[in-house]
Amino acid sequence: MTDTGHATVEDCDLAVIGTGPAGMAAAVAAAEFGLAVVAIDEQAAPGGQIYRNVLASPVAGTLGPDYRRGAELAAAFNTAQGISRRHDTTVSMITPEGEIVLRRDDGKIVLLRAQAVIIATGAMERPAPFPGWTLPGVMTAGSAQILLKAAAVVPADGVVLAGSGPLLYLVAVQLLDMGVCPGAIIETTPAANYRAAARHWFGALRGAATLLKGLGLITRLKIARVPMISGASGLVADAGSDGTLARLKFRRGAREYSVACRLLLVHQGVVPNTQISRALELPHDWDDAQRCWRPRLGAWGDTTLPGIYVAGDGGGIGGALAAEEQGRLAAFAVACNLGCIDKYERDRRAAVPRRALARHLAARPFLDALYRPGDEAVVPTDETVVCRCEEVTAAELRRGVAEGCLNPNHVKTYARPGMGPCQGRMCGLTVAEVIAAARGLPVAEVGHFHVRQPLKPMTLGEFAALADAMK
Ligand SMILES: Cc1cc2nc3c(=O)[nH]c(=O)nc-3n(C[C@H](O)[C@H](O)[C@H](O)COP(=O)(O)OP(=O)(O)OC[C@H]3O[C@@H](n4cnc5c(N)ncnc54)[C@H](O)[C@@H]3O)c2cc1C
């Protein structure tokens, strides 16, 4: 280790980015081979999205068995020998050679040089802009869950949930368990999705546990008499005289409805967080079933760059249990490539995780078809703000197309979407969908923003420290 006084340079065998189920399982499995592992996460503790704060959450007892299951994995991760755990630490930059710039919350910069990297950065909620989504009082269901898990903060009454996807029901049930009864759940799942999903029903039975969990959630909500209104479209969040959210308006068929609310939790499913795989310029494919991009991966999570792997939801949404198995498989591949085991041993160890993975993924085609967002959810109306950082509306994007912009990078220079602090993480998918719809092309042909590093803002002082460390 070299300490320049401003930044440090460190070496390790394996860097694992993200300590959700995929990252924790990968780090533990790799450390068992004697590899020097550095596990990095911007959160203060291991757990990722699903098991956020699982070892210390004041409400762990009420968040259900799926959440508590994570405590075992997190404890194994925290006690494993050979893992250097770096929390409150963000991966700001990365090179194809495995050089990673870490920015610690205390302002310290670390340049980590890893022989192998497993990217386990998970999922993010799909941004699905609609008129009024930027009003105070509108947030995503996932962010309400973060407040719940991290700080036991729950909303007062007057909560309405809207959108589509299993997390919508899960958050509603978790609120019920905390004594908050949602005023309504307004579902936007398109009617045609039920027919499309029915085709996958028999295959999904192999993953019956997942389906039963979903049914259990819906039953809980029905027993609690939470009004569930399906077939909704045309969501509009409307402000009262104080400028904050007052009501949600929506349509069902030709009729218009309005429901009063002080807090609106919206959700349209989750999509892979591809910021790091994009920054590495790995090939990505458009996944039409989930309407999102995913990095092109081999059977071990391997990418086109030697030594760089992707595990978990960052490679395609599969859920926490699948993420865990994918983390183990990637760790076995790294151990094999670094000479700890031969291919025979790698394949022998992989047999059980592979069977489990197939079981955990069995219900995915059914879920993907059922909760695939409709056009209306991902291609917003003209007046809707798409890029919150730069306040760019869908109309401005369409104007860009009319003026000759062909793809998100052209529109970026024309109207500045994706140029703000989030660097297009939030608006990237919507920008591509709007351009594709305007040009009458599949999103795959329109492409995605180039991701510029640093992935999250760094100060000039931090850049200077990094430059010193690299001398
Ligand atoms: C908001 C939200 C809530 C969810 N809640 C649930 C739930 O309650 N139940 C459920 O079954 N599924 C839930 N999911 C789906 C769930 O995230 C996944 O199925 C599962 O957690 C995937 O595990 P993973 O290890 O792939 O990634 P994750 O668990 O998402 O872990 C990824 C980790 O990477 C870290 N990370 C990302 N980028 C960086 C970076 N640049 N630098 C450092 N660290 C980084 C993140 O902080 C995170 O801890 C949720 C998803 C989201 C987006």
XYZ file of C-alpha atoms and ligand atoms in Angstrom:
524
model
C 0.000 0.000 0.000
C 1.333 3.503 -0.878
C 0.104 6.549 1.034
C 0.675 9.846 -0.765
C -0.865 11.818 2.061
C -3.922 12.679 -0.034
C -4.884 9.366 -1.585
C -3.785 5.780 -1.215
C -2.986 3.123 -3.774
C -3.885 -0.450 -2.903
C -3.744 -3.835 -4.611
C -6.057 -6.807 -4.231
C -6.951 -10.046 -5.993
C -10.643 -9.318 -6.353
C -12.731 -6.158 -6.043
C -16.430 -6.751 -5.504
C -18.540 -3.671 -6.212
C -21.773 -3.809 -4.243
C -22.599 -5.725 -1.075
C -26.128 -6.855 -1.835
C -26.870 -10.594 -2.029
C -24.730 -11.042 -5.160
C -21.743 -9.117 -3.829
C -21.842 -10.643 -0.341
C -22.089 -14.202 -1.706
C -19.297 -13.530 -4.210
C -16.972 -12.029 -1.607
C -17.528 -14.845 0.900
C -17.035 -17.560 -1.742
C -13.874 -15.911 -3.121
C -12.368 -15.359 0.329
C -12.751 -19.102 1.032
C -10.142 -19.694 -1.694
C -7.683 -17.429 0.132
C -8.134 -14.530 -2.300
C -7.605 -10.998 -0.971
C -11.017 -9.436 -1.540
C -12.025 -5.791 -1.259
C -15.817 -5.346 -1.085
C -17.106 -1.841 -1.732
C -20.508 -0.262 -1.149
C -21.820 3.249 -0.888
C -24.218 2.086 1.812
C -23.084 2.172 5.445
C -23.606 -1.568 5.959
C -23.946 -4.744 3.895
C -27.311 -5.861 2.532
C -27.907 -4.086 -0.782
C -31.442 -3.052 -1.666
C -33.394 -5.996 -0.353
C -31.413 -6.515 2.867
C -30.605 -2.845 3.449
C -29.454 -2.270 7.044
C -30.512 -5.846 7.875
C -28.166 -6.255 10.849
C -29.252 -3.029 12.549
C -32.688 -2.089 11.228
C -34.970 -1.068 14.085
C -37.895 -2.612 12.177
C -36.253 -5.885 11.052
C -38.861 -7.833 13.049
C -41.741 -6.467 11.006
C -40.221 -6.621 7.515
C -40.958 -10.288 6.917
C -38.957 -13.525 6.565
C -37.435 -12.588 3.173
C -35.752 -9.607 4.785
C -34.594 -11.473 7.865
C -33.035 -14.183 5.676
C -30.454 -11.601 4.651
C -29.136 -11.342 8.219
C -27.460 -14.749 7.916
C -25.713 -13.800 4.663
C -24.679 -10.401 6.014
C -23.283 -11.978 9.207
C -21.267 -14.494 7.156
C -19.964 -11.613 5.050
C -19.042 -9.538 8.108
C -17.142 -12.351 9.798
C -15.369 -13.906 6.775
C -11.559 -13.734 6.851
C -9.827 -12.165 3.870
C -12.486 -9.556 3.011
C -11.656 -5.898 3.417
C -15.048 -4.226 3.779
C -15.323 -0.655 2.476
C -18.674 0.904 3.254
C -19.666 4.544 2.766
C -17.458 4.256 -0.308
C -18.452 4.925 -3.913
C -16.856 3.590 -7.055
C -16.380 6.815 -8.998
C -14.216 5.598 -11.862
C -13.061 2.285 -13.304
C -10.812 1.146 -16.140
C -10.945 -2.069 -18.174
C -7.656 -3.070 -16.492
C -9.326 -3.230 -13.072
C -8.136 0.119 -11.698
C -10.892 1.527 -9.551
C -11.164 4.973 -8.011
C -12.933 4.799 -4.667
C -14.328 7.911 -3.053
C -14.900 7.527 0.654
C -17.592 9.590 2.366
C -14.845 11.202 4.502
C -13.366 12.629 1.287
C -10.439 10.208 1.060
C -9.590 8.784 -2.377
C -8.290 5.244 -2.898
C -6.926 3.922 -6.176
C -7.549 0.191 -6.032
C -5.790 -2.108 -8.486
C -7.617 -5.417 -8.731
C -6.715 -8.514 -10.722
C -10.415 -9.296 -11.109
C -13.616 -7.308 -10.588
C -17.144 -8.519 -9.911
C -19.685 -5.787 -10.591
C -22.648 -6.481 -8.301
C -24.333 -3.102 -8.369
C -27.878 -4.468 -8.543
C -30.996 -2.745 -9.719
C -32.616 0.646 -9.577
C -36.272 1.541 -9.845
C -37.342 2.271 -13.390
C -37.850 5.998 -13.713
C -41.324 6.414 -15.204
C -42.091 10.122 -15.537
C -45.656 11.363 -15.745
C -47.175 14.832 -15.298
C -46.609 16.002 -11.734
C -44.036 13.366 -10.760
C -41.631 16.103 -9.616
C -44.098 17.588 -7.092
C -43.238 17.522 -3.390
C -45.163 14.519 -2.044
C -44.427 12.195 -4.968
C -41.667 9.630 -4.525
C -40.971 6.066 -5.530
C -42.170 3.052 -3.540
C -38.536 1.930 -3.237
C -37.461 5.191 -1.653
C -40.232 4.915 0.927
C -38.930 1.418 1.660
C -35.377 2.770 2.078
C -36.624 5.224 4.723
C -38.434 2.370 6.429
C -35.511 -0.064 6.482
C -32.818 2.472 7.234
C -34.546 4.691 9.757
C -37.962 3.201 10.608
C -39.582 6.278 9.047
C -43.140 5.693 7.849
C -45.555 8.130 6.248
C -48.589 9.460 8.023
C -51.985 8.603 6.568
C -52.966 9.773 3.102
C -50.648 7.442 1.187
C -51.580 6.133 -2.239
C -49.458 3.719 -4.290
C -49.576 3.654 -8.072
C -47.944 1.705 -10.870
C -47.123 -1.926 -11.440
C -44.835 -4.662 -10.153
C -44.330 -6.877 -7.100
C -42.505 -4.191 -5.087
C -45.684 -2.100 -5.124
C -47.545 -4.811 -3.199
C -44.582 -5.586 -0.948
C -44.170 -1.963 0.143
C -47.941 -1.672 0.702
C -47.856 -4.741 2.974
C -44.764 -3.478 4.809
C -46.600 -0.191 5.458
C -49.622 -2.138 6.714
C -47.332 -4.032 9.080
C -46.078 -0.699 10.384
C -49.650 0.414 11.073
C -50.095 2.623 7.983
C -53.028 1.609 5.801
C -52.638 2.831 2.204
C -55.655 4.761 0.917
C -55.552 2.884 -2.408
C -53.369 1.009 -4.840
C -53.873 2.226 -8.391
C -52.585 -0.451 -10.769
C -51.419 0.393 -14.267
C -50.585 -3.148 -15.430
C -51.905 -3.277 -19.039
C -54.788 -5.758 -19.512
C -52.953 -7.433 -22.407
C -50.155 -8.422 -20.009
C -52.393 -10.962 -18.266
C -52.881 -12.844 -21.525
C -49.173 -12.622 -22.372
C -48.212 -13.910 -18.912
C -50.657 -16.831 -19.093
C -48.445 -18.421 -21.762
C -45.654 -18.759 -19.176
C -47.820 -20.084 -16.369
C -46.760 -23.742 -16.487
C -43.054 -22.902 -16.669
C -43.517 -20.566 -13.729
C -44.844 -23.382 -11.544
C -41.242 -24.573 -11.088
C -40.726 -21.320 -9.240
C -43.970 -21.703 -7.294
C -42.458 -20.222 -4.123
C -42.089 -16.842 -5.849
C -45.663 -16.935 -7.147
C -47.044 -17.927 -3.752
C -45.262 -15.000 -2.118
C -46.910 -12.622 -4.601
C -50.333 -14.151 -4.018
C -49.761 -13.897 -0.268
C -49.101 -10.162 -0.551
C -52.227 -9.526 -2.610
C -54.307 -11.588 -0.182
C -52.996 -9.549 2.763
C -53.998 -6.333 1.029
C -57.451 -7.685 0.216
C -57.988 -8.849 3.805
C -56.994 -5.376 5.015
C -59.553 -3.996 2.522
C -57.036 -1.756 0.799
C -58.864 -0.584 -2.338
C -57.047 -1.997 -5.384
C -58.040 -0.347 -8.650
C -56.742 -2.062 -11.769
C -56.643 -0.982 -15.411
C -55.631 2.602 -14.607
C -53.862 4.830 -17.102
C -53.094 8.509 -17.659
C -51.629 9.196 -14.190
C -51.401 12.882 -13.272
C -50.202 14.109 -9.874
C -51.951 17.350 -9.057
C -50.889 20.079 -6.623
C -53.073 21.864 -4.098
C -52.926 25.600 -3.318
C -49.715 25.111 -1.284
C -47.893 23.704 -4.330
C -47.546 20.207 -2.902
C -49.312 17.019 -3.938
C -53.055 17.040 -3.296
C -54.497 14.311 -5.532
C -53.770 11.664 -8.121
C -55.895 11.745 -11.254
C -56.176 8.748 -13.580
C -58.407 7.171 -16.213
C -60.104 3.797 -16.445
C -61.360 3.376 -19.956
C -63.143 6.604 -20.848
C -63.890 7.628 -17.240
C -61.712 9.952 -15.200
C -61.094 9.543 -11.475
C -59.326 11.432 -8.749
C -58.088 10.264 -5.369
C -56.904 12.631 -2.632
C -53.446 11.924 -1.197
C -50.606 13.666 0.634
C -47.996 11.105 -0.426
C -47.934 9.213 -3.708
C -45.579 6.238 -4.031
C -45.024 5.288 -7.659
C -43.334 2.203 -9.052
C -42.901 0.646 -12.500
C -40.555 -2.246 -11.714
C -36.786 -2.336 -11.404
C -34.090 -2.322 -14.100
C -30.392 -3.264 -14.030
C -28.050 -0.547 -12.820
C -25.671 -0.536 -15.778
C -23.673 2.622 -14.993
C -20.407 0.757 -14.387
C -20.789 -1.821 -17.156
C -21.627 1.074 -19.515
C -18.650 3.103 -18.311
C -16.485 0.118 -19.259
C -18.112 0.165 -22.702
C -19.158 -3.470 -22.411
C -21.679 -4.612 -25.038
C -25.271 -4.341 -23.828
C -28.407 -5.893 -25.305
C -31.914 -4.515 -25.240
C -34.124 -6.840 -23.185
C -37.539 -6.334 -24.720
C -39.292 -8.484 -22.110
C -38.180 -6.153 -19.316
C -37.810 -3.010 -21.458
C -34.284 -2.329 -20.266
C -30.624 -2.781 -21.180
C -28.489 -5.570 -19.801
C -24.778 -6.278 -20.253
C -23.972 -9.270 -22.484
C -22.730 -12.013 -20.152
C -21.386 -15.556 -20.322
C -22.452 -18.428 -18.079
C -20.183 -17.238 -15.229
C -21.180 -13.595 -15.462
C -18.044 -13.085 -17.547
C -17.900 -10.124 -19.910
C -15.898 -9.344 -23.033
C -13.192 -7.833 -20.775
C -10.882 -10.413 -19.181
C -11.210 -10.448 -15.387
C -14.424 -8.351 -15.318
C -17.639 -10.101 -14.249
C -21.197 -9.019 -13.515
C -23.371 -10.805 -10.931
C -26.903 -10.225 -9.678
C -29.592 -7.832 -10.846
C -27.022 -5.600 -12.561
C -26.829 -8.288 -15.257
C -30.616 -8.712 -15.596
C -33.396 -8.739 -13.021
C -33.634 -12.137 -11.338
C -34.294 -11.325 -7.671
C -32.216 -11.711 -4.530
C -31.962 -15.507 -4.421
C -30.786 -15.709 -8.020
C -28.342 -12.844 -7.366
C -26.765 -14.817 -4.539
C -26.128 -17.851 -6.769
C -24.788 -15.662 -9.581
C -22.361 -14.117 -7.096
C -21.043 -17.572 -6.152
C -20.670 -18.631 -9.787
C -18.667 -15.514 -10.628
C -16.445 -16.089 -7.582
C -15.727 -19.690 -8.699
C -14.764 -18.413 -12.147
C -12.428 -15.804 -10.634
C -10.850 -18.433 -8.352
C -10.280 -20.651 -11.391
C -8.785 -17.838 -13.493
C -6.466 -16.800 -10.673
C -5.227 -20.375 -10.315
C -6.840 -21.347 -6.991
C -8.827 -24.225 -8.540
C -8.885 -26.006 -11.875
C -11.828 -26.043 -14.306
C -12.972 -29.443 -13.077
C -13.275 -28.170 -9.502
C -14.935 -24.951 -10.674
C -17.600 -26.898 -12.555
C -18.099 -29.361 -9.693
C -18.714 -26.530 -7.215
C -21.004 -24.749 -9.671
C -23.436 -27.646 -10.045
C -25.572 -26.868 -6.962
C -25.737 -23.063 -7.510
C -26.657 -23.626 -11.155
C -29.608 -25.852 -10.221
C -30.754 -23.338 -7.600
C -30.380 -20.493 -10.110
C -32.580 -22.261 -12.654
C -35.239 -22.766 -9.958
C -35.111 -19.115 -8.834
C -35.369 -17.863 -12.417
C -38.227 -20.188 -13.427
C -40.955 -17.651 -12.675
C -39.168 -14.771 -14.448
C -40.744 -15.110 -17.924
C -44.178 -15.059 -16.250
C -43.323 -12.045 -14.062
C -41.610 -10.208 -16.911
C -44.649 -10.624 -19.164
C -47.100 -9.692 -16.400
C -45.288 -6.553 -15.252
C -43.819 -5.368 -18.551
C -44.594 -1.629 -18.530
C -46.905 -0.446 -21.280
C -45.931 2.317 -23.714
C -47.789 4.898 -21.699
C -45.656 4.246 -18.599
C -42.339 4.714 -20.397
C -43.102 7.203 -23.177
C -44.377 10.313 -21.383
C -46.561 13.106 -22.698
C -45.039 16.337 -24.046
C -45.370 18.450 -20.891
C -43.703 15.848 -18.649
C -40.236 16.594 -17.285
C -37.983 13.674 -18.273
C -34.551 14.856 -17.083
C -35.006 16.321 -13.615
C -31.411 17.553 -13.320
C -31.660 19.781 -16.400
C -35.471 20.126 -16.432
C -35.890 18.812 -19.975
C -39.406 17.868 -21.063
C -40.480 15.107 -23.455
C -41.548 17.846 -25.913
C -37.956 19.164 -26.051
C -36.667 15.660 -26.782
C -39.215 15.273 -29.587
C -38.236 18.668 -30.955
C -34.655 17.407 -31.056
C -35.726 14.395 -33.097
C -37.689 16.639 -35.457
C -34.528 18.727 -35.922
C -32.533 15.660 -36.893
C -31.226 14.126 -33.642
C -31.043 10.374 -34.142
C -30.061 9.020 -30.736
C -29.700 9.927 -27.022
C -26.185 11.343 -27.510
C -27.397 13.703 -30.245
C -30.326 14.832 -28.090
C -27.943 15.321 -25.162
C -26.014 17.974 -27.046
C -29.247 19.518 -28.360
C -31.288 19.790 -25.136
C -28.915 18.718 -22.292
C -30.792 15.671 -20.897
C -28.355 13.474 -18.965
C -25.885 16.353 -18.452
C -26.702 16.967 -14.764
C -25.294 15.458 -11.580
C -26.914 12.033 -12.137
C -25.286 11.775 -15.572
C -28.357 10.245 -17.190
C -28.721 7.445 -14.653
C -32.315 8.505 -14.033
C -33.472 9.692 -17.463
C -31.404 7.501 -19.817
C -34.025 4.814 -20.429
C -36.865 7.295 -20.910
C -34.835 9.442 -23.305
C -34.138 6.351 -25.440
C -37.811 5.263 -25.339
C -39.053 8.743 -26.352
C -36.604 8.962 -29.261
C -37.402 5.412 -30.407
C -41.151 6.099 -30.340
C -40.703 9.412 -32.162
C -38.591 7.769 -34.865
C -40.752 4.625 -35.063
C -37.756 2.384 -34.317
C -37.015 -0.266 -31.692
C -35.058 1.106 -28.703
C -32.224 -1.291 -29.561
C -31.601 0.723 -32.737
C -31.626 4.058 -30.957
C -29.032 3.117 -28.337
C -28.101 4.706 -25.026
C -26.145 7.660 -23.623
C -22.375 7.254 -23.473
C -21.581 7.136 -19.774
C -18.929 9.652 -18.751
C -16.717 9.168 -15.712
C -16.665 10.039 -12.847
C -19.921 8.191 -12.302
C -20.779 10.439 -9.368
C -19.464 13.983 -8.881
C -15.908 14.378 -7.508
C -14.293 17.610 -6.292
C -11.243 19.155 -7.937
C -9.292 18.440 -4.732
C -10.166 14.756 -5.068
C -8.955 14.710 -8.672
C -5.716 16.374 -7.573
C -5.223 13.764 -4.846
C -5.810 11.020 -7.375
C -3.284 12.523 -9.772
C -0.710 12.628 -6.938
C -1.386 9.007 -6.064
C -0.873 7.919 -9.662
C 2.584 9.590 -10.013
C -35.181 0.460 -4.144
C -35.294 -1.045 -4.283
C -35.866 -1.800 -3.275
C -35.967 -3.190 -3.396
N -36.562 -3.892 -2.387
C -36.728 -5.230 -2.530
C -37.386 -5.994 -1.516
O -37.780 -5.461 -0.473
N -37.563 -7.319 -1.734
C -37.104 -7.923 -2.871
O -37.296 -9.145 -3.028
N -36.458 -7.239 -3.828
C -36.273 -5.908 -3.687
N -35.647 -5.208 -4.675
C -35.052 -5.958 -5.780
C -33.675 -6.340 -5.208
O -32.858 -5.176 -5.268
C -32.874 -7.354 -5.900
O -33.560 -8.452 -6.361
C -31.662 -7.820 -5.091
O -31.344 -6.967 -4.032
C -30.519 -7.874 -6.063
O -29.340 -8.106 -5.380
P -27.965 -7.566 -5.964
O -26.909 -8.083 -5.046
O -27.857 -7.887 -7.392
O -28.024 -5.978 -5.858
P -28.426 -4.973 -4.707
O -29.045 -5.626 -3.565
O -29.152 -3.877 -5.362
O -27.006 -4.407 -4.229
C -26.237 -3.568 -5.033
C -25.345 -2.736 -4.144
O -24.406 -2.038 -4.971
C -24.165 -0.792 -4.386
N -23.653 0.108 -5.435
C -24.239 0.420 -6.621
N -23.452 1.267 -7.319
C -22.363 1.486 -6.559
C -21.202 2.283 -6.721
N -20.975 3.023 -7.835
N -20.287 2.306 -5.721
C -20.480 1.592 -4.588
N -21.574 0.805 -4.382
C -22.494 0.760 -5.352
C -25.507 -0.360 -3.831
O -25.344 0.570 -2.779
C -26.099 -1.687 -3.356
O -25.881 -1.888 -1.979
C -35.498 -3.829 -4.558
C -34.906 -3.068 -5.572
C -34.797 -1.698 -5.444
C -34.155 -0.907 -6.547
